[in-house]
CSV table of N, CA and C in Angstrom, one decimal:
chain,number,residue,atom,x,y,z
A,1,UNK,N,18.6,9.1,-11.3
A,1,UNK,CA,17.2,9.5,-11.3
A,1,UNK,C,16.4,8.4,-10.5
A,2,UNK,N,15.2,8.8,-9.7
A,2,UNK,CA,14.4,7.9,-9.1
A,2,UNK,C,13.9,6.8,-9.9
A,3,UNK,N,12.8,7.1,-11.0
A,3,UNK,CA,12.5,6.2,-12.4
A,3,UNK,C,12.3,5.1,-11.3
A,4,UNK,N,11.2,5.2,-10.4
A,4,UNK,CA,10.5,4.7,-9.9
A,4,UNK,C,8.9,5.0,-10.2
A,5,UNK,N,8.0,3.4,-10.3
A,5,UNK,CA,6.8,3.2,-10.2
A,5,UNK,C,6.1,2.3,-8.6
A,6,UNK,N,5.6,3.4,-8.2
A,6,UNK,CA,5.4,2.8,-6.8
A,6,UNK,C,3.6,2.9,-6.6
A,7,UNK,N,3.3,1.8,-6.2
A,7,UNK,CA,2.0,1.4,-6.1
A,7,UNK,C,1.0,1.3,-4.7
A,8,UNK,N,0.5,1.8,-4.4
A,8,UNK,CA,-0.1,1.8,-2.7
A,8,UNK,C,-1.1,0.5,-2.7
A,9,UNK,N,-0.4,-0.2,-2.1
A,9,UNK,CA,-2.2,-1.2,-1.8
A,9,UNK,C,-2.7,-1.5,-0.5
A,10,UNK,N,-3.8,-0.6,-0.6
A,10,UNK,CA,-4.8,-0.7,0.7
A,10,UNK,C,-5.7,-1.5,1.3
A,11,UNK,N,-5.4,-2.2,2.1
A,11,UNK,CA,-6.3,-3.5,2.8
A,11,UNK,C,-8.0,-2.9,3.3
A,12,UNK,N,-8.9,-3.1,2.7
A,12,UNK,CA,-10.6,-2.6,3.0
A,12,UNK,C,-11.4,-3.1,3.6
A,13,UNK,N,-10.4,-4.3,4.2
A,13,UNK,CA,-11.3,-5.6,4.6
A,13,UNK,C,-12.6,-5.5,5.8
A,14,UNK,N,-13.1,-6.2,5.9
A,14,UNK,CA,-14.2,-6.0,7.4
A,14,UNK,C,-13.6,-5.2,8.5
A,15,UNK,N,-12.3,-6.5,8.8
A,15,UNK,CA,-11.5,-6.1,9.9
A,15,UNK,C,-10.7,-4.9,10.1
A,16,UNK,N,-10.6,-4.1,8.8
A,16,UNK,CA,-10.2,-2.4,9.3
A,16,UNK,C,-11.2,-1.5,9.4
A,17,UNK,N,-12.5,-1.8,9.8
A,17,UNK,CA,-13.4,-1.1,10.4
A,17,UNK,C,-13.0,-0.1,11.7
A,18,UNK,N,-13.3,1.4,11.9
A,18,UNK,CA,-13.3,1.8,12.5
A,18,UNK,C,-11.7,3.0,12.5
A,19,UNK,N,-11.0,2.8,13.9
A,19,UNK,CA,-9.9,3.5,13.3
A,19,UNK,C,-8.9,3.0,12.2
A,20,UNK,N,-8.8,1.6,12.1
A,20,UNK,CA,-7.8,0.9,11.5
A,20,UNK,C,-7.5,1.6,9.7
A,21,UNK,N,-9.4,1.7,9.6
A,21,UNK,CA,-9.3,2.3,8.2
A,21,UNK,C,-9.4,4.0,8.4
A,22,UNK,N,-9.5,4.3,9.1
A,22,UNK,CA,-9.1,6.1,9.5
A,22,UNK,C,-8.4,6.2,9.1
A,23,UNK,N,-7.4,5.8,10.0
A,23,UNK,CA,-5.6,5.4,10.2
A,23,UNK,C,-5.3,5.1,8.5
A,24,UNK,N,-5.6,4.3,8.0
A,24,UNK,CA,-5.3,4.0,6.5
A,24,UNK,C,-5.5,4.8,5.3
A,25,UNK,N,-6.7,5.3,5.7
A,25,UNK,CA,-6.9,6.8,5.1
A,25,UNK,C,-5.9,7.8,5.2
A,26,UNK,N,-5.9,8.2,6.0
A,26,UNK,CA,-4.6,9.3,6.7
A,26,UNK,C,-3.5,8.8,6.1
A,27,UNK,N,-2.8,7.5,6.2
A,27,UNK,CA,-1.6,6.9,5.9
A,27,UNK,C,-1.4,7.3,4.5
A,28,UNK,N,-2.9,6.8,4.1
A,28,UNK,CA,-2.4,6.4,2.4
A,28,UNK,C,-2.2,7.8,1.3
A,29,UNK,N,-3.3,9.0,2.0
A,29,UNK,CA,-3.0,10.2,1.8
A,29,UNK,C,-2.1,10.9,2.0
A,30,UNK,N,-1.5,10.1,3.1
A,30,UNK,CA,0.0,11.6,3.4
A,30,UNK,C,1.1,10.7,2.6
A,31,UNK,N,1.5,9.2,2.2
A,31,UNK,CA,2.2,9.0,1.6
A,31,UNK,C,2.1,9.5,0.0
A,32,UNK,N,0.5,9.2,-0.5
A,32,UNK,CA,0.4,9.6,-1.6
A,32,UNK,C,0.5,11.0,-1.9
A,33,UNK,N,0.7,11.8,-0.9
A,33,UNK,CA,0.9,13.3,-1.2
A,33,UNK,C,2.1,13.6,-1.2
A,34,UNK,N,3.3,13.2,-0.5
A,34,UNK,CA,4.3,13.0,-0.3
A,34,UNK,C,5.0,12.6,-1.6
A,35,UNK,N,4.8,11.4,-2.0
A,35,UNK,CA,5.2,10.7,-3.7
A,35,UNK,C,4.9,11.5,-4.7
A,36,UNK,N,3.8,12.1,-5.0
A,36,UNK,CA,3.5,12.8,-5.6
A,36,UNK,C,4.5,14.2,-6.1
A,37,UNK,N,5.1,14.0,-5.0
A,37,UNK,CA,6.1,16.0,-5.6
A,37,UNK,C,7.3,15.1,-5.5
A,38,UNK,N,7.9,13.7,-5.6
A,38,UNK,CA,9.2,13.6,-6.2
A,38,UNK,C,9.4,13.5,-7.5
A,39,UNK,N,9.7,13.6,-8.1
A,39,UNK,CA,10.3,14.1,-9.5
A,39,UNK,C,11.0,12.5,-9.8
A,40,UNK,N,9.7,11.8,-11.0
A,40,UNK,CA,10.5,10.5,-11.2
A,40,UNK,C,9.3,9.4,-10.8
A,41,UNK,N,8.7,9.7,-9.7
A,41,UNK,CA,7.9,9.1,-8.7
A,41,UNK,C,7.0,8.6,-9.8
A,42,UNK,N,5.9,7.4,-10.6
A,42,UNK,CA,5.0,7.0,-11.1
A,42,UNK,C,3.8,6.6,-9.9
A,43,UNK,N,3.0,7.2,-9.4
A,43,UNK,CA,2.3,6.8,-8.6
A,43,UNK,C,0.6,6.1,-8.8
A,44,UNK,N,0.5,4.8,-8.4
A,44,UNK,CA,-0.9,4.6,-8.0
A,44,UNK,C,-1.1,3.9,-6.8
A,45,UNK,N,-2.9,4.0,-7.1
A,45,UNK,CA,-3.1,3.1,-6.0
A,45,UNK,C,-4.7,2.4,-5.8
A,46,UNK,N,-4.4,1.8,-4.7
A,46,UNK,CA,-5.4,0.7,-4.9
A,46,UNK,C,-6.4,0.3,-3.7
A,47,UNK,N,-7.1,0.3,-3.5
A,47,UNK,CA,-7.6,-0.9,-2.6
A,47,UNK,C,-8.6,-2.4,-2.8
A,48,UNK,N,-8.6,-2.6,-1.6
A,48,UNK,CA,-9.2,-4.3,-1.8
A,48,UNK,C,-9.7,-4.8,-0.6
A,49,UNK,N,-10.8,-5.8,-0.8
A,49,UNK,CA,-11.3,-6.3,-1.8
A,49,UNK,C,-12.4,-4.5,-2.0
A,50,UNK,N,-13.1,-4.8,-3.1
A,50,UNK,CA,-14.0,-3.6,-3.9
A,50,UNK,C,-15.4,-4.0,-3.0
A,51,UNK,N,-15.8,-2.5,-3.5
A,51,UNK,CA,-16.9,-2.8,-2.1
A,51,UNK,C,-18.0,-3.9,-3.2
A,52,UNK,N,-18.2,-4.4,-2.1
A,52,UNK,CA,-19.2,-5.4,-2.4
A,52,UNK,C,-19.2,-6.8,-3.4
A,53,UNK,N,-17.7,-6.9,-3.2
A,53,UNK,CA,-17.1,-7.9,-4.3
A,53,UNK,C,-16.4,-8.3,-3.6
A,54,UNK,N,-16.0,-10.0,-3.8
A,54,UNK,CA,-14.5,-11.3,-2.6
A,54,UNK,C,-13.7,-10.6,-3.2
A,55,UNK,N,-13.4,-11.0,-4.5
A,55,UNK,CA,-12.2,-11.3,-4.9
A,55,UNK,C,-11.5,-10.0,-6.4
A,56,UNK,N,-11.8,-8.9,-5.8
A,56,UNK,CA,-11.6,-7.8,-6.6
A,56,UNK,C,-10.7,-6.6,-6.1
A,57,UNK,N,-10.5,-5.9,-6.7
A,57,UNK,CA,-9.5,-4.2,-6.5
A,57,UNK,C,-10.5,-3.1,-6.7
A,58,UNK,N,-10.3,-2.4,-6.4
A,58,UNK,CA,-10.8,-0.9,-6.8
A,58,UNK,C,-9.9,0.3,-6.9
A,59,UNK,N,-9.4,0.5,-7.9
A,59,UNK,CA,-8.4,1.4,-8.2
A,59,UNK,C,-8.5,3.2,-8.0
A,60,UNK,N,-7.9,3.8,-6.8
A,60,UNK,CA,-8.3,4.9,-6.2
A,60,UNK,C,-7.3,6.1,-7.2
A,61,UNK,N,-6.4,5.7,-7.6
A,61,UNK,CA,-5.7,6.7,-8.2
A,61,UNK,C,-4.8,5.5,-9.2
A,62,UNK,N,-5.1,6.2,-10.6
A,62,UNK,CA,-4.2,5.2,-11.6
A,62,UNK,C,-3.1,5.7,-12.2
A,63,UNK,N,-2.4,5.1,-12.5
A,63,UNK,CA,-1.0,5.3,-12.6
A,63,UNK,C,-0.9,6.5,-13.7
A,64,UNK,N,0.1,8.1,-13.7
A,64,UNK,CA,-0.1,8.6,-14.4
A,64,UNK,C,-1.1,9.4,-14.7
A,65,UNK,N,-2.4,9.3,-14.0
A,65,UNK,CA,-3.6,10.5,-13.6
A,65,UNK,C,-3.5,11.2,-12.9
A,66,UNK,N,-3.8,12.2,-13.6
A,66,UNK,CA,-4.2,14.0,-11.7
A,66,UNK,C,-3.9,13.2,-10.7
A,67,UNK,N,-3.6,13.7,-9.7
A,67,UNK,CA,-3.7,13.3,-8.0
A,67,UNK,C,-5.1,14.3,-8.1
A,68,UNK,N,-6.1,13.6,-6.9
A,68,UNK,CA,-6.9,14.2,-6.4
A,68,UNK,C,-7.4,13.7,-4.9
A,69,UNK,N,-8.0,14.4,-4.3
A,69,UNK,CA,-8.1,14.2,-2.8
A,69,UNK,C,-9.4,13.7,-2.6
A,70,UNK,N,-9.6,12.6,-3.4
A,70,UNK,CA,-10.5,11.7,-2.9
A,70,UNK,C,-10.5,9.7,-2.4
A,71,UNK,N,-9.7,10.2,-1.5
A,71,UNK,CA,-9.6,9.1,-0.6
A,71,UNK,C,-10.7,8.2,0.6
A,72,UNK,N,-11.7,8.2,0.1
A,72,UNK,CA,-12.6,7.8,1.0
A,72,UNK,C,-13.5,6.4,1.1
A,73,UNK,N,-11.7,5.8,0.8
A,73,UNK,CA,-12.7,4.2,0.7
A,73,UNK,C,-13.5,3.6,2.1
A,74,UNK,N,-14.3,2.9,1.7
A,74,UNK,CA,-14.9,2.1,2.6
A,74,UNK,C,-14.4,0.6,3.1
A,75,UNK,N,-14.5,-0.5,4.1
A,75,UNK,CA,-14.6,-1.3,4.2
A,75,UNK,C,-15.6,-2.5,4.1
A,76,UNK,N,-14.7,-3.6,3.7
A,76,UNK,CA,-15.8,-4.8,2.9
A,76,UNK,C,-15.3,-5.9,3.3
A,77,UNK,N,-15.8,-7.1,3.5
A,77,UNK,CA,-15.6,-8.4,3.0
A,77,UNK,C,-14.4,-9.2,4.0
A,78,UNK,N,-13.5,-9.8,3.1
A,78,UNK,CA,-12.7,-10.6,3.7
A,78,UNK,C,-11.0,-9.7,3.2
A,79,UNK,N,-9.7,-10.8,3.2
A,79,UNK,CA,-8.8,-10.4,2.7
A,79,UNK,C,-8.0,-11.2,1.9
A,80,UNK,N,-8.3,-10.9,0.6
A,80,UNK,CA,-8.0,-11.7,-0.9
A,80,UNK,C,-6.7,-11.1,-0.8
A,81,UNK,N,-5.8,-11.1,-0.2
A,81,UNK,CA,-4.2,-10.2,-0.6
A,81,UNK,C,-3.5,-10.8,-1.6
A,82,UNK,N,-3.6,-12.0,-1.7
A,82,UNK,CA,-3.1,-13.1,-2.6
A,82,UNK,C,-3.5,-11.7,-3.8
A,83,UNK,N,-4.7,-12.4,-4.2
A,83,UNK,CA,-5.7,-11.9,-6.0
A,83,UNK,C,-4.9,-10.4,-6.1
A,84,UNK,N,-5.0,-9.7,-4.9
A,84,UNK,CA,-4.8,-8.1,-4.7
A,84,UNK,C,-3.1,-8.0,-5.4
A,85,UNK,N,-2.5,-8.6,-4.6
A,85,UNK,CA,-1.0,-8.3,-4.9
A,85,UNK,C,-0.6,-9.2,-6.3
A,86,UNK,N,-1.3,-10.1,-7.1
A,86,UNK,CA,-1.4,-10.5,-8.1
A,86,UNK,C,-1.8,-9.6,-9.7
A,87,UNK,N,-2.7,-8.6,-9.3
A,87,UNK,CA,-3.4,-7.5,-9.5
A,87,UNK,C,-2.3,-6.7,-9.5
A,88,UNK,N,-2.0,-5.9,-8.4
A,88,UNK,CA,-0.8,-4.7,-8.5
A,88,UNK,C,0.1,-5.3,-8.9
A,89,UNK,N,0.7,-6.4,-8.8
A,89,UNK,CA,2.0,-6.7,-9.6
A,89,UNK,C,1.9,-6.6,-11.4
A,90,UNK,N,1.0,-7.2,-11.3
A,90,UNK,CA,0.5,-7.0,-12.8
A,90,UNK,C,0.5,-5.4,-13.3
A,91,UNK,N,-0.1,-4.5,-12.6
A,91,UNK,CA,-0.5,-3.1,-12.8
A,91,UNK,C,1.0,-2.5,-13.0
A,92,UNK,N,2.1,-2.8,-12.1
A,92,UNK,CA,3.1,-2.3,-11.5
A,92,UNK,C,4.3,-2.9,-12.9
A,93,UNK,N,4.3,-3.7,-13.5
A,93,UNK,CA,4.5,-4.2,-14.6
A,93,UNK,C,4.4,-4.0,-15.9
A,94,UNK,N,3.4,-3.0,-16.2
A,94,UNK,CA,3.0,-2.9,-17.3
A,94,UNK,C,4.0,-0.7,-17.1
A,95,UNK,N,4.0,-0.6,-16.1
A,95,UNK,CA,4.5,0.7,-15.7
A,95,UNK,C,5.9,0.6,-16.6
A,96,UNK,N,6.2,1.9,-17.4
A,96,UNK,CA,7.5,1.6,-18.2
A,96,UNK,C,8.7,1.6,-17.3
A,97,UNK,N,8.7,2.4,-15.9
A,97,UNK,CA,9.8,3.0,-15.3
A,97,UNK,C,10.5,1.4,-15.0
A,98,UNK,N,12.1,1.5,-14.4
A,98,UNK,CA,12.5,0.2,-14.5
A,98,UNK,C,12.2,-0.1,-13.3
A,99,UNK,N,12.1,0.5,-12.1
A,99,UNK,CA,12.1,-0.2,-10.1
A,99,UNK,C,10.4,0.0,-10.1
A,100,UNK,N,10.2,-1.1,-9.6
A,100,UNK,CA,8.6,-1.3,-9.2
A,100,UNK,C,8.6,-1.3,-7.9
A,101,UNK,N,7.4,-0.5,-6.7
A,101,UNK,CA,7.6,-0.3,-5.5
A,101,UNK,C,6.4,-0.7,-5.2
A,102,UNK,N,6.0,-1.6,-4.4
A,102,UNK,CA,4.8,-1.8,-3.6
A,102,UNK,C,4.4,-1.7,-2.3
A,103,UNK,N,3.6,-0.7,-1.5
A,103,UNK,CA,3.6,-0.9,-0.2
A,103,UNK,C,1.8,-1.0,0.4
A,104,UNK,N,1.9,-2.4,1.1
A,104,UNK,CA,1.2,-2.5,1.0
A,104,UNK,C,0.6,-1.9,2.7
A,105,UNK,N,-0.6,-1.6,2.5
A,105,UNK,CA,-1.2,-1.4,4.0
A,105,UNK,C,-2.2,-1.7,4.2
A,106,UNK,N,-2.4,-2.7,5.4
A,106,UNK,CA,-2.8,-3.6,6.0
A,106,UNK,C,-3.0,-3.6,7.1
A,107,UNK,N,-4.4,-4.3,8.2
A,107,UNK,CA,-3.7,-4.7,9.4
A,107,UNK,C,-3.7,-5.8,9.9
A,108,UNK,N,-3.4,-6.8,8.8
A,108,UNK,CA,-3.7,-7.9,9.5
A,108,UNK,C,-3.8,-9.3,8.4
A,109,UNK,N,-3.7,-10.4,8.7
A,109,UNK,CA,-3.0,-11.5,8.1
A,109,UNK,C,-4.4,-11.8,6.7
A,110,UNK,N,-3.9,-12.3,5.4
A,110,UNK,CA,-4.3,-12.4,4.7
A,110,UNK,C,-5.5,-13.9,4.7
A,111,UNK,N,-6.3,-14.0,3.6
A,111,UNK,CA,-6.7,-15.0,3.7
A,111,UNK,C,-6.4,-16.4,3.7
A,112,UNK,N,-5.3,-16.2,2.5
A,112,UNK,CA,-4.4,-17.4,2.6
A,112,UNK,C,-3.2,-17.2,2.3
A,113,UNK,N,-2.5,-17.0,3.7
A,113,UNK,CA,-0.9,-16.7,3.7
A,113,UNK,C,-0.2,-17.6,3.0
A,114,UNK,N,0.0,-18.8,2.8
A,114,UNK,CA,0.7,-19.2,2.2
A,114,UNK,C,0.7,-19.1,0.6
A,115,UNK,N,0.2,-18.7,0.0
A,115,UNK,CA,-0.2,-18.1,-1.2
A,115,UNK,C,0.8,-16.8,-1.4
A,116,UNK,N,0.6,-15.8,-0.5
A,116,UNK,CA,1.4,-14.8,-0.8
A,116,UNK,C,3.4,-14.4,-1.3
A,117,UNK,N,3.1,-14.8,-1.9
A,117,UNK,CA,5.1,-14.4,-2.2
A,117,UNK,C,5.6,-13.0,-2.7
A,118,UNK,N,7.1,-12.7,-2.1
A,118,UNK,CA,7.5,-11.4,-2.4
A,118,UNK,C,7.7,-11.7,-3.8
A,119,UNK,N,7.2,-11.3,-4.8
A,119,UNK,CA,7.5,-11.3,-6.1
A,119,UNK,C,7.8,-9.9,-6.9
A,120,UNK,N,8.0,-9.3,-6.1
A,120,UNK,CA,8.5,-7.7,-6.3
A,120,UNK,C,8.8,-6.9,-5.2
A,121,UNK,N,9.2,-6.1,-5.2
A,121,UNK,CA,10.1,-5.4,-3.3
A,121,UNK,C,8.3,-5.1,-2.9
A,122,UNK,N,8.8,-5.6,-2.1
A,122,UNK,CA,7.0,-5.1,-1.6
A,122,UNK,C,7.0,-4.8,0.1
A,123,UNK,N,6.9,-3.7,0.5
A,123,UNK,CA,7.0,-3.2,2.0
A,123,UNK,C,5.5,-2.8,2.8
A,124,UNK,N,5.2,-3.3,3.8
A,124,UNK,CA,4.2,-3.6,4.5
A,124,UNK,C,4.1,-2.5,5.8
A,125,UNK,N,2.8,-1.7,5.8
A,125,UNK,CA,2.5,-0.6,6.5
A,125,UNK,C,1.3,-1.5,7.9
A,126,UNK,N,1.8,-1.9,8.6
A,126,UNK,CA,0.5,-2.4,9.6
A,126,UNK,C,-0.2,-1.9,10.5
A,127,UNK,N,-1.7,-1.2,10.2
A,127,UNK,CA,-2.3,-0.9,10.6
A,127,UNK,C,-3.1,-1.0,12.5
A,128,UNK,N,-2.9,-0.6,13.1
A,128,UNK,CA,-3.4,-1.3,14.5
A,128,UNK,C,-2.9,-2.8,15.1
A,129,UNK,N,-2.6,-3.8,13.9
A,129,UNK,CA,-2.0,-5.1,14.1
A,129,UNK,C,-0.5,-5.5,13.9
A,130,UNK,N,0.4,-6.2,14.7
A,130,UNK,CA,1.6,-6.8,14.4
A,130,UNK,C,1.5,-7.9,12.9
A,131,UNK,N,0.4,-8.2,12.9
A,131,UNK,CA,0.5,-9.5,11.9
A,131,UNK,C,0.9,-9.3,10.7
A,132,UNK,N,1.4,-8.1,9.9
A,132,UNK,CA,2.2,-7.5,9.0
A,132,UNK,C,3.6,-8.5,8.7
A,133,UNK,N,4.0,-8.0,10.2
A,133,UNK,CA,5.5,-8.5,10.6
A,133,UNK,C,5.8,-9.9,10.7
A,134,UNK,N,4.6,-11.1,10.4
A,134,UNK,CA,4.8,-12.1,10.2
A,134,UNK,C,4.9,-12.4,8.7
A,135,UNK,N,4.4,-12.0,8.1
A,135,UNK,CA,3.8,-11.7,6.0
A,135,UNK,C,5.4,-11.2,5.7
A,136,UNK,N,5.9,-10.0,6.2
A,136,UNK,CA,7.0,-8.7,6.0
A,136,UNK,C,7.9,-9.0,6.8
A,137,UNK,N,8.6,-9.6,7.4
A,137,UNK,CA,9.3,-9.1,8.7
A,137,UNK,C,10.6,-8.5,8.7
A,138,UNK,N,11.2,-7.7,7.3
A,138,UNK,CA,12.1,-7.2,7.1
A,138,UNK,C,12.0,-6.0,6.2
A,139,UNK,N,10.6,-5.9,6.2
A,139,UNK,CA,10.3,-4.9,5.3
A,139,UNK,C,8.7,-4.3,5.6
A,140,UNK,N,8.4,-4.5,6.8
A,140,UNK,CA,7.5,-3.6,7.6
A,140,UNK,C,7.3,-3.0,8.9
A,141,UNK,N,6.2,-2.0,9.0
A,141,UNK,CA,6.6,-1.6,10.3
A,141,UNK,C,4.8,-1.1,11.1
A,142,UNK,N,4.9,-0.8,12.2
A,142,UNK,CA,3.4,-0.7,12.5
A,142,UNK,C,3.1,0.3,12.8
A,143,UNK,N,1.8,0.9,12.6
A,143,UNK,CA,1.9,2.4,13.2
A,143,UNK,C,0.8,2.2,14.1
A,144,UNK,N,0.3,2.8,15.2
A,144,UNK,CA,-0.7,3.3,16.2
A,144,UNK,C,-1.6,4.2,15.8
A,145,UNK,N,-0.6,5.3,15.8
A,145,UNK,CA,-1.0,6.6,15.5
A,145,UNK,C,0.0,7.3,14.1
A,146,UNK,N,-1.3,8.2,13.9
A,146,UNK,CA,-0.8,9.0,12.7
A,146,UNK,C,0.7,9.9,12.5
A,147,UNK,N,1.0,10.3,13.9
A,147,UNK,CA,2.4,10.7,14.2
A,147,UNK,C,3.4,9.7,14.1
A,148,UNK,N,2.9,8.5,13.9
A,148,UNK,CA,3.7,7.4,13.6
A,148,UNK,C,4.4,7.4,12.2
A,149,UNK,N,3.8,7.6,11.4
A,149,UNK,CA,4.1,7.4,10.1
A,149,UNK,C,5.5,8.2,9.5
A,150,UNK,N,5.9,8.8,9.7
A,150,UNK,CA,7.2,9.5,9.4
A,150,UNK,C,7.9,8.1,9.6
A,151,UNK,N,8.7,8.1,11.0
A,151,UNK,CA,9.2,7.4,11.4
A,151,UNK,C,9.2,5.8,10.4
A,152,UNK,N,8.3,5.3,10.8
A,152,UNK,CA,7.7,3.7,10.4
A,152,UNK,C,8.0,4.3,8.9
A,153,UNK,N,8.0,5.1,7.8
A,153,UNK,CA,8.6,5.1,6.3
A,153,UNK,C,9.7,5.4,6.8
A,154,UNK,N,10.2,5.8,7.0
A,154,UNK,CA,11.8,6.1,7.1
A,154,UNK,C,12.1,5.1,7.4
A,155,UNK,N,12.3,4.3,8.2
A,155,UNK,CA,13.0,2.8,8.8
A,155,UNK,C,12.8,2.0,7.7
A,156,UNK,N,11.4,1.9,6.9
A,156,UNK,CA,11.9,0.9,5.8
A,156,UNK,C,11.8,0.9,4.9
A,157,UNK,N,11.9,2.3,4.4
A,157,UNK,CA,12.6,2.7,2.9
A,157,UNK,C,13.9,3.6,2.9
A,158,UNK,N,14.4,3.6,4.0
A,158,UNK,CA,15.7,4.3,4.6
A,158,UNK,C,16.5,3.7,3.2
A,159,UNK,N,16.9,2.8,2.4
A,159,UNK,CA,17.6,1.8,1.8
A,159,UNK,C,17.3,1.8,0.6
A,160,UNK,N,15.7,1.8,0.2
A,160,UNK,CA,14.9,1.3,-0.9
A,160,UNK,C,15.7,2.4,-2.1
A,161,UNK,N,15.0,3.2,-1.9
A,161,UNK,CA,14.9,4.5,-3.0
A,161,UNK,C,16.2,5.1,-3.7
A,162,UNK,N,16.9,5.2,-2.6
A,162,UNK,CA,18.3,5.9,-2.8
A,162,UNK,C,19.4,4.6,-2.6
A,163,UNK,N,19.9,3.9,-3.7
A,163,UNK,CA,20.8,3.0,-3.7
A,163,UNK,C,22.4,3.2,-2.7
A,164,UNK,N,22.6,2.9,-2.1
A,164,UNK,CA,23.9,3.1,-1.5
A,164,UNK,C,23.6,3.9,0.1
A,165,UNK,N,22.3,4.1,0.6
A,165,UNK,CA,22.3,4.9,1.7
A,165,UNK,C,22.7,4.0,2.7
């Protein structure tokens, strides 16, 4: 069985203004609609920082609630990924299922990278930017465009989900 809990964490920062957070939008809804109909799947999700707050989350769908199609975060502030991924680990933890999945989406380098550690499988979606693949570089991929996104999950969860593929 899957008896996976997998957690979306969405980057809101200043810097994905424009298409970047389009693009994130789009992403985070066709993944989250996609998770949604496997059988097993625990899904939430998140973004960050919260409008109008440094160092905070805003939880877009919680773990175990309706799915509903209201995806329409805004962008704010700077990028606390540290606090963020501190936050979802915690969230992703408290989930009974035994595999915790994090993917995060982003486009672009945190506030203070050296702070950030893989402390759970955590796979990185990069928005308009390479700088993902400095944070991830074995477990992310970038997308341009929205036709991207097939592809860019498949390459790095090809492995994750189904043990032995």
């Amino acid at each position: 069985a899957v008896n996976t809990a997998v957690h979306l964490l969405v980057d809101c920062s200043g810097s994905m203004v424009g298409k970047p957070i389009r693009h994130a939008r789009q992403a985070c809804f066709a993944i989250a609609s996609a998770l949604r109909a496997v059988p097993g799947i625990n899904l939430g999700v998140t973004t960050f920082p919260a409008q109008g707050e440094t160092y905070s989350v805003s939880p877009v769908l919680e773990h175990r609630k309706p799915f509903h199609r209201n995806f329409m975060f805004e962008t704010t502030g700077s990028t606390p990924l540290t606090e963020a991924l501190l936050w979802a680990t915690q969230e992703l933890c408290r989930q009974p299922e035994p595999r915790k999945v994090l993917l995060l989406i982003t486009d672009g380098a945190p506030d203070h990278p050296g702070t950030c550690r893989q402390v759970i499988e955590i796979y990185g979606l990069g928005i308009w930017d390479e700088s993902i693949k400095k944070l991830l570089p074995d477990s992310s991929a970038v997308i341009y465009y929205l036709s991207d996104l097939s592809s860019a999950l498949f390459n790095i969860l090809q492995n994750t989900l189904i043990p032995g593929r």
